[in-house]
Structure formats: C-alpha cells, structure tokens
Short mmCIF file of C-alpha atoms in Angstrom, two decimals:
data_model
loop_
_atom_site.label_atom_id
_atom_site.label_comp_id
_atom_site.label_asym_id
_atom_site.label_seq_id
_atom_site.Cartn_x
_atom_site.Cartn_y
_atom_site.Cartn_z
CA UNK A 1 -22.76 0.81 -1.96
CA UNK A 2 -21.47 -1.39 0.67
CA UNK A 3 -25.31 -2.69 1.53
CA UNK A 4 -24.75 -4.47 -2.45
CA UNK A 5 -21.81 -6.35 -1.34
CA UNK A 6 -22.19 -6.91 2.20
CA UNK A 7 -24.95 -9.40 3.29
CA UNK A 8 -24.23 -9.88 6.69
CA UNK A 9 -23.13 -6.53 8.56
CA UNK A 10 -22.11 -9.05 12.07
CA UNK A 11 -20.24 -11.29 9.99
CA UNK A 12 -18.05 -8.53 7.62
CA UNK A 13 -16.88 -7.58 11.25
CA UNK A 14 -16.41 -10.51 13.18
CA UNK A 15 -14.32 -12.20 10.40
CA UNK A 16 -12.22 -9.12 9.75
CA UNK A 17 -11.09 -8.57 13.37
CA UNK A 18 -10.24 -12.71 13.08
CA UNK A 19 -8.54 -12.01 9.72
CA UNK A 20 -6.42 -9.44 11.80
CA UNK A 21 -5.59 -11.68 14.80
CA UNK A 22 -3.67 -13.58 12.81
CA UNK A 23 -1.36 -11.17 10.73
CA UNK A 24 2.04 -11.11 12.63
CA UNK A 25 2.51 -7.53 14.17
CA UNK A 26 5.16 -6.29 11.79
CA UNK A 27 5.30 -3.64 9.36
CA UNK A 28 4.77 -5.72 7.01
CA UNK A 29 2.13 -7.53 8.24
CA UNK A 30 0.43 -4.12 8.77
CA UNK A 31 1.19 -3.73 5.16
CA UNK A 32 -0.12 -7.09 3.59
CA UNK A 33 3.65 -8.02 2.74
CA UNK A 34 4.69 -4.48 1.28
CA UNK A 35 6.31 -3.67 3.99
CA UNK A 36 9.17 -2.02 1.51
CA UNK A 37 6.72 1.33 0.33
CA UNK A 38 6.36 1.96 3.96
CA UNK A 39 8.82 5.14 3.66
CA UNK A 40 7.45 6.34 0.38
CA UNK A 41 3.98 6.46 1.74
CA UNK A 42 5.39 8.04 4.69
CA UNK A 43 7.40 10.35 3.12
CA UNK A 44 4.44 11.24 0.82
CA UNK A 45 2.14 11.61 3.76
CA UNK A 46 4.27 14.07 5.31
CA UNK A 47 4.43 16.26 2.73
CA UNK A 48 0.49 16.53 1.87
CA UNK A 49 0.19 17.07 5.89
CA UNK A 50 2.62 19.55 6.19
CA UNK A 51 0.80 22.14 3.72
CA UNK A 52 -2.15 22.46 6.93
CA UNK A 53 0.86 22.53 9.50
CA UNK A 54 2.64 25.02 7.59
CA UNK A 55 2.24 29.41 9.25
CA UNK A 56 -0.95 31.12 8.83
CA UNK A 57 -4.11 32.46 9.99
CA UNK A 58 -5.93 28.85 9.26
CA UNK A 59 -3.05 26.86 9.84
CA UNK A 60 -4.00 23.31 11.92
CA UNK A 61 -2.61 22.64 15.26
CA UNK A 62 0.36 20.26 16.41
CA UNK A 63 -0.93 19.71 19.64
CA UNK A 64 -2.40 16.43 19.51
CA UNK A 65 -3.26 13.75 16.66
CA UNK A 66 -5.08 10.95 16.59
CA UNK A 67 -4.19 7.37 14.33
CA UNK A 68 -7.46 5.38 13.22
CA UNK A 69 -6.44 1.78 12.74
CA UNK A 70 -3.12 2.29 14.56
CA UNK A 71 -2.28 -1.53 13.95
CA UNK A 72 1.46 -1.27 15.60
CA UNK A 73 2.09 2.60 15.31
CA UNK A 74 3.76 2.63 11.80
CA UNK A 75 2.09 6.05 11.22
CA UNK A 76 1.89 7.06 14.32
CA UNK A 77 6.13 6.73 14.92
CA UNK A 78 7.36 8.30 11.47
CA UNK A 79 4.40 10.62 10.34
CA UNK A 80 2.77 11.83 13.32
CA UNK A 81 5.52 11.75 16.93
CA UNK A 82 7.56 13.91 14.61
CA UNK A 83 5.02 16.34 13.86
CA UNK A 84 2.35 16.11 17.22
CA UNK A 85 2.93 16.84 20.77
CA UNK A 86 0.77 13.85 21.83
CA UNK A 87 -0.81 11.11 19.37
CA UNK A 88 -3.65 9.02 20.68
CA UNK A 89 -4.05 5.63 18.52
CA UNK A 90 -6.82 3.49 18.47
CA UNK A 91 -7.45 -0.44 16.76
CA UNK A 92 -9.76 -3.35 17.19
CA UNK A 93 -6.42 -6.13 17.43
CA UNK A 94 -5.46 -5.39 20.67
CA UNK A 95 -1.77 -7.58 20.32
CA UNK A 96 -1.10 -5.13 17.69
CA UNK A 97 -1.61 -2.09 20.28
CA UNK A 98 0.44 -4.36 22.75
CA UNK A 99 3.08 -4.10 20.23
CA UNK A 100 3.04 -0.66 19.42
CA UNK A 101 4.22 -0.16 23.02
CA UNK A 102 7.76 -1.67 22.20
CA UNK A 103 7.92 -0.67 18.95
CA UNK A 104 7.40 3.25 19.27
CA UNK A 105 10.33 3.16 21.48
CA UNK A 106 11.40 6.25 23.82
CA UNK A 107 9.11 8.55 21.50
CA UNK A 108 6.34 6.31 22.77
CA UNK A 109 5.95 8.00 25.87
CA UNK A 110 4.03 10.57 24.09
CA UNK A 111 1.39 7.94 23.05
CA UNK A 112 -1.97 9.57 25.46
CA UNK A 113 -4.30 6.85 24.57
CA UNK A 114 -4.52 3.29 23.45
CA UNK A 115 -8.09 2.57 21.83
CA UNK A 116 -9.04 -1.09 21.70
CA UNK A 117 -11.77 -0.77 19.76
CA UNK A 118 -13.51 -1.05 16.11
CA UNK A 119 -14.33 2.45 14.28
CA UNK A 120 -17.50 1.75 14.26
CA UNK A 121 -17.95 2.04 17.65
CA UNK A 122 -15.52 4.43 18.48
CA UNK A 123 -15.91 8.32 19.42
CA UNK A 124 -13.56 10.80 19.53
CA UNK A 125 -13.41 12.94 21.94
CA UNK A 126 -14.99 15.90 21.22
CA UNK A 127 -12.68 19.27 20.19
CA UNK A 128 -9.74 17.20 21.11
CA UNK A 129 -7.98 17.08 17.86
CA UNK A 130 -5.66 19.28 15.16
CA UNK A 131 -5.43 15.97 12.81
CA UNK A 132 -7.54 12.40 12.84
CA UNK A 133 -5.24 10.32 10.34
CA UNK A 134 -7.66 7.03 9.08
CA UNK A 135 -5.51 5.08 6.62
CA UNK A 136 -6.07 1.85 5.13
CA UNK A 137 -8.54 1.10 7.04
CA UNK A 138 -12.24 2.88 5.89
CA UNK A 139 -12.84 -0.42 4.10
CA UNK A 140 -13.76 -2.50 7.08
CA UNK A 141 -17.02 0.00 7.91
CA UNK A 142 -20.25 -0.10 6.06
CA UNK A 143 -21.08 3.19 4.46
CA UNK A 144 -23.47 4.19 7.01
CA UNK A 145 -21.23 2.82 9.85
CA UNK A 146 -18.47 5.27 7.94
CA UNK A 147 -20.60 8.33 7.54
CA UNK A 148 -21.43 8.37 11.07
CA UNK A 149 -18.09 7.61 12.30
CA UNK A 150 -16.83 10.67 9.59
CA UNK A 151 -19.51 12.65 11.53
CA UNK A 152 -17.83 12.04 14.97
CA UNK A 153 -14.03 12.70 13.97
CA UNK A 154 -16.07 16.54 12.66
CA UNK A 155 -17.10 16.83 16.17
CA UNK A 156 -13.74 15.75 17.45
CA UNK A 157 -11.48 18.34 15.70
CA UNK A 158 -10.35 21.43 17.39
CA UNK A 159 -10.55 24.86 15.38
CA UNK A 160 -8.67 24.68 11.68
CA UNK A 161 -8.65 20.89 12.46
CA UNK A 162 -8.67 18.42 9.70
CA UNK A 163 -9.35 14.79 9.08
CA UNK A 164 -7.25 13.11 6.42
CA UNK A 165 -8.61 9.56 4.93
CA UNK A 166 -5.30 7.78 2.74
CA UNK A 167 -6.95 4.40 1.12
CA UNK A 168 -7.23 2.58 -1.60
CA UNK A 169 -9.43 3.47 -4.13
CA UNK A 170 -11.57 0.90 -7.07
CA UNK A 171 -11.53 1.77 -10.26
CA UNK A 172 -15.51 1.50 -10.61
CA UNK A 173 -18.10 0.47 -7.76
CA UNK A 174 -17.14 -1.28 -4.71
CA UNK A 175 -15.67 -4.45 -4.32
CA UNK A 176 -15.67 -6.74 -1.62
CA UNK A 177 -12.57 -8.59 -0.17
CA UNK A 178 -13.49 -12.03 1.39
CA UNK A 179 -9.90 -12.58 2.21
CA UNK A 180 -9.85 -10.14 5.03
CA UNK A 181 -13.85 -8.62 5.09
CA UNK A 182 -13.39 -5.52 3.50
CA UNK A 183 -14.40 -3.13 1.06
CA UNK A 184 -12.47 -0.83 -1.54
CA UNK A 185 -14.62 1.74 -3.01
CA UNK A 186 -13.83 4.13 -5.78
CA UNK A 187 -13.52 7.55 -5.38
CA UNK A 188 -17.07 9.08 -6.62
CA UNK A 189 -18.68 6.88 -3.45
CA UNK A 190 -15.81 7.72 -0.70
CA UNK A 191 -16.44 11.48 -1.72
CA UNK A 192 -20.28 10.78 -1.69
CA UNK A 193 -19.79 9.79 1.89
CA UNK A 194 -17.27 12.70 3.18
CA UNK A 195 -20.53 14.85 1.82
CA UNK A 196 -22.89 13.11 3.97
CA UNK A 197 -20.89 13.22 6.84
CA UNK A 198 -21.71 17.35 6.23
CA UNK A 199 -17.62 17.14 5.55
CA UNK A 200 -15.39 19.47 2.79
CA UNK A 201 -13.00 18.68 0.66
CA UNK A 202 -9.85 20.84 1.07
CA UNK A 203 -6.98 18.50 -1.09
CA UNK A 204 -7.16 15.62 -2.61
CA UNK A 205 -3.77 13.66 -3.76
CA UNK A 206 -3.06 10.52 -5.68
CA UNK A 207 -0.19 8.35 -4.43
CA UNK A 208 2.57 8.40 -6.63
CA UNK A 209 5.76 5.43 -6.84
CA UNK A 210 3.78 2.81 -5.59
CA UNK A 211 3.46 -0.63 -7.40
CA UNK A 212 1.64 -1.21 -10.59
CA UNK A 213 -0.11 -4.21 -9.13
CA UNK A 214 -1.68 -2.69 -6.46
CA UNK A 215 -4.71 -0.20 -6.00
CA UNK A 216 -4.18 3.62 -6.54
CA UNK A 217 -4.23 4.89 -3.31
CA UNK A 218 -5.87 8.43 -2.63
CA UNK A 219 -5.11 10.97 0.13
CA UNK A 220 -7.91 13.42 1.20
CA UNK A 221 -8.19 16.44 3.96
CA UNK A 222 -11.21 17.57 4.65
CA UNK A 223 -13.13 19.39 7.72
#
C-alpha cells in the first residue's frame, strides 16, 4: 500500500511534477532514456487494443480516446491518431503539452483537448470516451487518489468503452522511487485497486522484448 511508503501525500506530488520539469521533452526523455523500445511497446499496444476495436456486437468505439499522462503525445501520435477520430490528452508538465503541439504534426489537428493537470485532480468527462489509455504513469497517485480517479475514467466511457492501464509492475509489494516520487506496485495490489474502483478485468498481457534490466511491464483492459 502506497500509505506504507508514502509519508507525505503534498510532497510525493510536488517533487514529482519538479522531477518532470526538468526531463527534456523528447521521446526519450518521456521514456527515462529508452527511447529505442518506443516502437515495440507501440507496436505491442496496438495489437492488445485492436482485439476491442476489432467487428462485433460489443466491439469499443473509435470515436474519441483519451491519453493519461500524455507527456509529448508519443502514444497519442502512433497508437491512438491512427486508430481514433479525436484524442484528447491530458499531463501535469505543461512544456511537455506545449511540445506535443509541434511534435504531433498535421495529425495534430485532431488533438480536442489539452489537459494541464495532475490525475488526481482530473475528471473525465462523463460518457465521452471509447478508450482512456493511462500508461506509465499510475505510479505518481496514491492508491486512494488512483481508485477514485479509476472510478471517474468508469463514468467517462461511452457504451463497450474500456480503460487500459500499461505500467510497470514489482515483483512483491510496492516500492517507492525517490528519484522521480513514484510508486511501482505489483500486480496483486494494481488488480486490488481496478476492483475497488467497482472495475473488470477483460485481458491482461505481459510485455514481451523489452530489456532484462527493467521492470515487467503489464497491459490491462478493463470496464
């Protein structure tokens, strides 16, 4: 539980969004200097969304999307333009969102919304949604700060919408990061917390061709 490793809630934010303001707005600064598995995780993503997107009488929506710690729009320009008619993006580093504007390019245009703000005290809007995409970013919001957000992406989906969470995942407990104020949980308490957000589990997907040295990263849908 985050309230074992977090002893100051104001302080685990305020020095993450300072941690962020000075990371260069690059891909690779959006990836922590990995910026070479960006099109594997991509490529990865598209195919675990593209089962929902896929014909049938449940199938999710392409009409609109929204990217949860947009940083500069990586996701947002090679996962979800291609897939969405419109993509809204929100962040808390608001010369990352700056950025995005450049970097998206003509596709850009598409781009509804530009959120400067921290998930914690963000709402979507409600039955606005066919896909909320939160990745790499879960571990900057307390558990209960997470459930409840969780609980407002539910009430901003549209019908057969889903809400996919890609993160890292700890091998046991939760550890904390002082480097940039986060968390990485392991799986048994990120599931613990889809549940209380009164969320289901539809898939559930381990990242594959990634680096040894780095976390094992897990994709889930849920609605």
């Amino acid at each position: 539980m985050t309230s074992e490793v977090v002893e100051n809630e104001f302080e685990f934010y305020s020095k993450a969004e300072k941690y962020w303001k000075d990371v260069p707005a690059t891909v690779d600064g959006m990836l922590g200097g990995y910026g070479h598995i960006s099109s594997i995780d991509i490529n990865s993503s598209r195919k675990f969304l593209q089962r929902f997107l896929r014909d049938g009488p449940n199938r999710t929506g392409t009409t609109r999307a929204l990217d949860c710690g947009a940083g500069i729009g990586r996701i947002t320009k090679r996962l979800l333009l291609p897939l969405f008619k419109t993509v809204d993006m929100v962040d808390v580093t608001e010369d990352f969102l700056t950025k995005a504007k450049s970097y998206l390019g003509e596709e850009g245009r598409r781009v509804r919304n530009y959120f400067c703000c921290g998930l914690q005290d963000f709402s979507p809007e409600p039955n606005s949604y066919d896909v909320i995409w939160i990745q790499w970013v879960i571990g900057h919001l307390t558990d209960n700060h997470l459930s409840d957000f969780l609980k407002r992406c539910r009430a901003g989906l549209r019908p057969n919408g889903i809400v996919v969470i890609k993160d890292n995942m700890a091998q046991e407990g939760v550890i904390m990061d002082d480097v940039d104020s986060s968390v990485c949980r392991d799986l048994d308490a990120v599931r613990k917390i889809i549940r209380r957000a009164g969320l289901h589990l539809l898939a559930e997907e381990r990242q594959e061709n990634f680096p040894d040295e780095i976390y094992h990263v897990y994709t889930f849908a849920m609605r």
